[in-house]
Amino acid sequence: MNSSKQLKMTVYTSLFVAFIAIGAFIAIPIGPVPIVLQNMFVLLAAIILGPVWAVACVAIYLLIGLAGLPVFAGGTSGIGKLFGPTGGYLLGYLPAVFVTAGISKALGKRMSADMIAMVTGSLIVYGAGVFWLKIATAMTLEKAVAVGMFPFLIGDVLKIIAAAFIAKSLRPVIKL
């Protein structure tokens, strides 16, 4: 990769780290897991940046949150977030962006491919998040699914649709 492309990708990756952090500030508390926009930006980073840069983006986001910058939901931070009810969702972003980006790339970066990729990524996040929510709160699996997944499904469908349209508009402009 030439230095111009490297610089461009570094800038876009940094922007997506900022978007993810901003998305986390837009939080509606509805129980142990808030409604946030950060997952939309995580998935959008995946389909725009590709597997390597998207994983780097999410890893940087997680590291700055662990270091104490208030970038997690509701302006929180710290290692305690990884051991709390939302830790699985946060850590689930890493495999989710890798898989989402890979599917989007393999299927041709079309809107339909992006939606399939983002649904798959969301399922990965839910799998990690609900599992960890169950452990962190000692809930039954049914209860963890009821509070950690079901309330978010309609919103996530809307976020996936919005992200697909955003990606369609962004790709011609940023030319990655």
PDB file of C-alpha atoms in Angstrom, residues 64-72 75-81:
ATOM      1  CA  ILE A  64      -9.198   4.387  24.225  1.00  0.00           C
ATOM      2  CA  GLY A  65     -12.304   3.472  26.216  1.00  0.00           C
ATOM      3  CA  LEU A  66     -10.294   1.062  28.367  1.00  0.00           C
ATOM      4  CA  ALA A  67      -7.656   3.762  28.877  1.00  0.00           C
ATOM      5  CA  GLY A  68     -10.275   6.002  30.467  1.00  0.00           C
ATOM      6  CA  LEU A  69     -11.583   8.229  27.706  1.00  0.00           C
ATOM      7  CA  PRO A  70     -15.380   8.432  28.068  1.00  0.00           C
ATOM      8  CA  VAL A  71     -16.297   6.835  24.738  1.00  0.00           C
ATOM      9  CA  PHE A  72     -18.551   3.972  25.822  1.00  0.00           C
ATOM     10  CA  GLY A  75     -19.961   8.683  28.313  1.00  0.00           C
ATOM     11  CA  THR A  76     -18.486   5.874  30.408  1.00  0.00           C
ATOM     12  CA  SER A  77     -15.102   4.171  30.183  1.00  0.00           C
ATOM     13  CA  GLY A  78     -12.724   1.770  31.884  1.00  0.00           C
ATOM     14  CA  ILE A  79     -12.016  -1.917  32.122  1.00  0.00           C
ATOM     15  CA  GLY A  80     -15.057  -2.375  34.359  1.00  0.00           C
ATOM     16  CA  LYS A  81     -17.249  -1.912  31.277  1.00  0.00           C
TER      17      LYS A  81
END
